[in-house]
Short mmCIF file of C-alpha atoms in Angstrom, two decimals:
data_model
loop_
_atom_site.label_atom_id
_atom_site.label_comp_id
_atom_site.label_asym_id
_atom_site.label_seq_id
_atom_site.Cartn_x
_atom_site.Cartn_y
_atom_site.Cartn_z
CA MET A 1 0.00 0.00 0.00
CA ALA A 2 1.32 3.42 -0.94
CA THR A 3 2.22 5.76 1.90
CA SER A 4 2.69 8.86 -0.23
CA VAL A 5 0.01 11.45 -0.83
CA PRO A 6 -1.63 12.34 -4.14
CA ASN A 7 0.41 14.79 -6.19
CA ARG A 8 -2.65 16.48 -7.64
CA LEU A 9 -5.62 18.35 -6.26
CA PRO A 10 -9.06 18.45 -7.90
CA THR A 11 -9.20 20.40 -11.15
CA GLY A 12 -9.44 24.13 -10.61
CA LYS A 13 -7.18 24.37 -7.57
CA ASN A 14 -4.29 26.82 -7.72
CA SER A 15 -1.02 25.10 -8.60
CA THR A 16 0.97 27.00 -5.96
CA ALA A 17 -1.56 26.13 -3.26
CA GLU A 18 -1.33 22.53 -4.43
CA LYS A 19 2.45 22.54 -4.08
CA LEU A 20 2.18 23.90 -0.55
CA LEU A 21 -0.30 21.18 0.47
CA VAL A 22 1.78 18.41 -1.07
CA ALA A 23 4.92 19.75 0.63
CA ALA A 24 3.19 19.89 4.02
CA SER A 25 1.84 16.36 3.72
CA GLU A 26 5.17 14.93 2.58
CA LEU A 27 6.99 16.62 5.44
CA MET A 28 4.56 15.28 8.04
CA ILE A 29 4.91 11.76 6.64
CA GLU A 30 8.72 11.99 6.57
CA ARG A 31 8.92 13.31 10.12
CA SER A 32 5.99 11.41 11.65
CA SER A 33 4.89 14.72 13.12
CA ILE A 34 2.58 17.63 12.35
CA GLU A 35 5.15 20.00 13.85
CA ILE A 36 6.39 21.67 10.66
CA SER A 37 7.19 25.32 10.09
CA LEU A 38 6.25 27.68 7.29
CA SER A 39 9.91 27.85 6.29
CA ASP A 40 10.02 24.05 6.10
CA ILE A 41 6.97 24.05 3.84
CA ALA A 42 8.38 26.84 1.69
CA GLN A 43 11.71 25.09 1.23
CA LYS A 44 10.06 21.77 0.40
CA SER A 45 7.60 23.31 -2.09
CA GLY A 46 9.97 25.82 -3.65
CA ALA A 47 7.43 28.57 -2.93
CA ASN A 48 7.68 31.67 -0.76
CA ALA A 49 6.43 31.25 2.82
CA ALA A 50 4.34 34.40 2.39
CA LEU A 51 2.22 32.53 -0.12
CA VAL A 52 0.81 30.38 2.69
CA LYS A 53 -0.89 33.47 4.09
CA TYR A 54 -2.05 34.49 0.61
CA HIS A 55 -3.68 31.14 -0.16
CA PHE A 56 -4.69 29.85 3.29
CA GLY A 57 -4.57 32.78 5.73
CA ASN A 58 -2.06 31.07 8.04
CA LYS A 59 -0.52 27.68 8.78
CA ASP A 60 -3.66 26.43 10.52
CA GLY A 61 -5.62 27.33 7.41
CA LEU A 62 -3.20 25.26 5.33
CA LEU A 63 -3.53 22.30 7.71
CA LEU A 64 -7.32 22.56 7.57
CA ALA A 65 -7.21 22.59 3.76
CA LEU A 66 -4.90 19.59 3.79
CA LEU A 67 -7.21 17.56 6.03
CA ALA A 68 -10.20 18.55 3.89
CA ARG A 69 -8.34 17.37 0.79
CA ASP A 70 -7.32 14.07 2.32
CA ALA A 71 -10.79 13.38 3.69
CA ALA A 72 -12.62 14.34 0.48
CA THR A 73 -12.02 11.09 -1.41
CA GLU A 74 -12.97 8.95 1.58
CA MET A 75 -16.16 10.92 2.17
CA SER A 76 -17.15 10.75 -1.50
CA ASN A 77 -16.79 6.97 -1.39
CA LEU A 78 -19.41 6.63 1.34
CA GLU A 79 -22.42 7.28 -0.90
CA TYR A 80 -20.99 4.99 -3.55
CA LEU A 81 -20.59 2.20 -1.01
CA LEU A 82 -24.13 2.56 0.31
CA ALA A 83 -25.51 2.27 -3.23
CA GLN A 84 -23.75 -1.02 -4.01
CA PRO A 85 -25.97 -4.12 -4.51
CA ILE A 86 -24.25 -6.12 -1.77
CA THR A 87 -25.14 -7.09 1.79
CA SER A 88 -24.88 -4.62 4.64
CA THR A 89 -22.28 -6.92 6.18
CA ALA A 90 -20.12 -6.71 3.06
CA LYS A 91 -20.49 -2.90 3.09
CA LEU A 92 -19.48 -2.83 6.73
CA LYS A 93 -16.32 -4.85 6.08
CA LEU A 94 -15.37 -2.67 3.12
CA HIS A 95 -15.90 0.44 5.22
CA ILE A 96 -13.75 -0.87 8.08
CA ALA A 97 -10.94 -1.63 5.63
CA GLY A 98 -11.34 1.73 3.87
CA ILE A 99 -11.13 3.76 7.07
CA ILE A 100 -8.07 1.91 8.35
CA ARG A 101 -6.32 2.24 4.97
CA ALA A 102 -7.09 5.96 4.87
CA TYR A 103 -5.41 6.42 8.24
CA HIS A 104 -2.49 4.34 7.00
CA ARG A 105 -2.20 6.31 3.76
CA PHE A 106 -2.25 9.62 5.64
CA PRO A 107 -0.55 8.73 8.94
CA TYR A 108 -0.77 12.32 10.17
CA MET A 109 -4.57 12.44 9.75
CA ASN A 110 -5.49 11.54 13.31
CA ARG A 111 -3.11 14.11 14.78
CA LEU A 112 -4.43 16.78 12.43
CA ILE A 113 -8.00 15.97 13.45
CA HIS A 114 -7.14 16.25 17.16
CA TYR A 115 -5.18 19.44 16.62
CA LEU A 116 -7.84 21.17 14.52
CA LEU A 117 -10.72 20.06 16.74
CA HIS A 118 -9.14 20.91 20.09
CA GLU A 119 -6.18 23.26 19.73
CA THR A 120 -7.19 25.87 17.16
CA SER A 121 -10.19 28.16 16.61
CA ALA A 122 -13.85 27.26 16.98
CA SER A 123 -14.32 27.92 13.27
CA SER A 124 -11.66 25.32 12.39
CA ALA A 125 -13.30 22.79 14.70
CA ASP A 126 -16.66 23.51 13.06
CA GLU A 127 -15.16 22.93 9.63
CA VAL A 128 -13.65 19.57 10.64
CA SER A 129 -16.97 18.52 12.12
CA LYS A 130 -18.71 19.57 8.91
CA PHE A 131 -16.55 17.76 6.35
CA PHE A 132 -15.36 14.77 8.42
CA VAL A 133 -17.28 13.98 11.59
CA ALA A 134 -20.85 14.74 10.48
CA PRO A 135 -20.83 12.88 7.13
CA LEU A 136 -19.10 9.87 8.64
CA LEU A 137 -21.54 9.68 11.54
CA ASP A 138 -24.47 10.05 9.14
CA PHE A 139 -23.08 7.21 7.02
CA HIS A 140 -22.83 4.99 10.09
CA ARG A 141 -26.44 5.77 11.02
CA ARG A 142 -27.68 4.77 7.58
CA LEU A 143 -25.48 1.70 7.21
CA LEU A 144 -26.47 0.35 10.61
CA ALA A 145 -30.15 1.05 9.99
CA ASP A 146 -29.91 -0.74 6.64
CA GLY A 147 -28.30 -3.74 8.29
CA VAL A 148 -31.00 -3.91 10.97
CA SER A 149 -33.79 -3.64 8.39
CA ARG A 150 -32.28 -6.52 6.43
CA GLY A 151 -32.00 -8.65 9.53
CA GLU A 152 -28.19 -8.70 9.40
CA PHE A 153 -27.31 -6.45 12.36
CA ARG A 154 -28.40 -6.19 15.94
CA PRO A 155 -29.64 -2.67 16.84
CA THR A 156 -26.47 -0.65 17.38
CA ASP A 157 -26.03 2.93 18.55
CA PRO A 158 -24.31 4.79 15.67
CA VAL A 159 -22.50 7.19 18.00
CA LEU A 160 -21.01 4.31 19.96
CA PHE A 161 -20.15 2.54 16.71
CA TYR A 162 -18.41 5.68 15.38
CA THR A 163 -16.52 5.99 18.66
CA SER A 164 -15.43 2.35 18.51
CA LEU A 165 -14.25 2.30 14.89
CA ILE A 166 -12.68 5.76 14.67
CA GLY A 167 -11.25 5.40 18.16
CA ALA A 168 -9.65 2.09 17.19
CA CYS A 169 -8.07 3.65 14.10
CA ASP A 170 -6.98 6.65 16.09
CA HIS A 171 -5.25 4.60 18.73
CA LEU A 172 -3.50 2.32 16.27
CA PHE A 173 -1.76 5.24 14.60
CA PHE A 174 -1.50 7.64 17.55
CA GLY A 175 -1.03 5.23 20.44
CA ARG A 176 1.52 3.22 18.48
CA HIS A 177 4.17 5.75 19.49
CA ALA A 178 3.48 5.16 23.19
CA MET A 179 3.43 1.39 22.73
CA SER A 180 6.73 1.46 20.84
CA ARG A 181 8.39 3.22 23.75
CA ALA A 182 6.86 0.91 26.35
CA THR A 183 7.06 -2.50 24.70
CA GLY A 184 9.14 -2.17 21.54
CA VAL A 185 6.13 -2.51 19.22
CA GLY A 186 7.16 -1.72 15.66
CA PRO A 187 5.69 0.82 13.20
CA VAL A 188 2.41 0.41 11.32
CA THR A 189 3.53 -1.45 8.21
CA ASP A 190 1.36 -2.69 5.35
CA ASP A 191 1.26 -6.09 7.03
CA VAL A 192 0.20 -4.60 10.37
CA CYS A 193 -2.51 -2.67 8.53
CA ARG A 194 -3.85 -5.86 6.94
CA GLN A 195 -3.78 -7.67 10.28
CA TYR A 196 -5.64 -4.80 11.94
CA ILE A 197 -8.33 -4.78 9.26
CA LYS A 198 -8.96 -8.48 9.86
CA HIS A 199 -8.91 -7.97 13.63
CA MET A 200 -11.41 -5.10 13.48
CA GLU A 201 -13.70 -7.01 11.10
CA THR A 202 -13.79 -9.91 13.56
CA LEU A 203 -14.24 -7.66 16.58
CA ILE A 204 -16.96 -5.41 15.14
CA CYS A 205 -18.86 -8.00 13.16
CA GLY A 206 -18.78 -10.33 16.14
CA GLY A 207 -20.47 -7.62 18.15
CA ILE A 208 -23.21 -6.38 15.83
CA LEU A 209 -24.10 -9.26 13.49
CA ASN A 210 -27.21 -11.11 14.59
CA GLU A 211 -26.80 -14.77 15.46
CA ARG A 212 -28.00 -15.99 12.05
CA MET A 213 -25.50 -13.86 10.14
CA ALA A 214 -22.68 -14.58 12.57
CA ASN A 215 -23.18 -18.29 11.87
CA GLY A 216 -22.94 -17.66 8.12
CA GLU A 217 -26.59 -18.46 7.36
#
């Protein structure tokens, strides 16, 4: 699985703004940290640091734009997944894998979400809630309701489900640093990602599938 970020933004975006976003994302992946400076971004992108203010207002504005870009593809896939002519259980498994792979592809995503929700302005937190939290929670509500109506799922609180799945992803990629210091656990490799997908499928499906579906009937 690739660990680099896309080198293009949607058509119509300014090329300089694109370079700044790509530079910021590459730096955060290289350093395993969201602590990057405007001068770092400027040097990496080949653009003047003053252009960050021109295009994004400030560094927090750039980070917000970066998270919005990275989340956009994943959010657009939700409606597509719901419309597929497959079981709710199959949709659930695909969603679990998709979320974990998104966190793996953008390993700084969880730290950006925490930072923008809790350490910046209320307007930034509102934006993150609008383009990430709200659509994902709404998707979970509809997917779970669909599974219940088809007789595949037990009734499950969507807020608790969101907390379980997103929390599990968050801790894998954020808590891994603490575990590595305490127990020598290695980094999140492609193989670890695949193992975690299987683990979370077993854990979540074991909890919400009704007895008939859990037995493969």
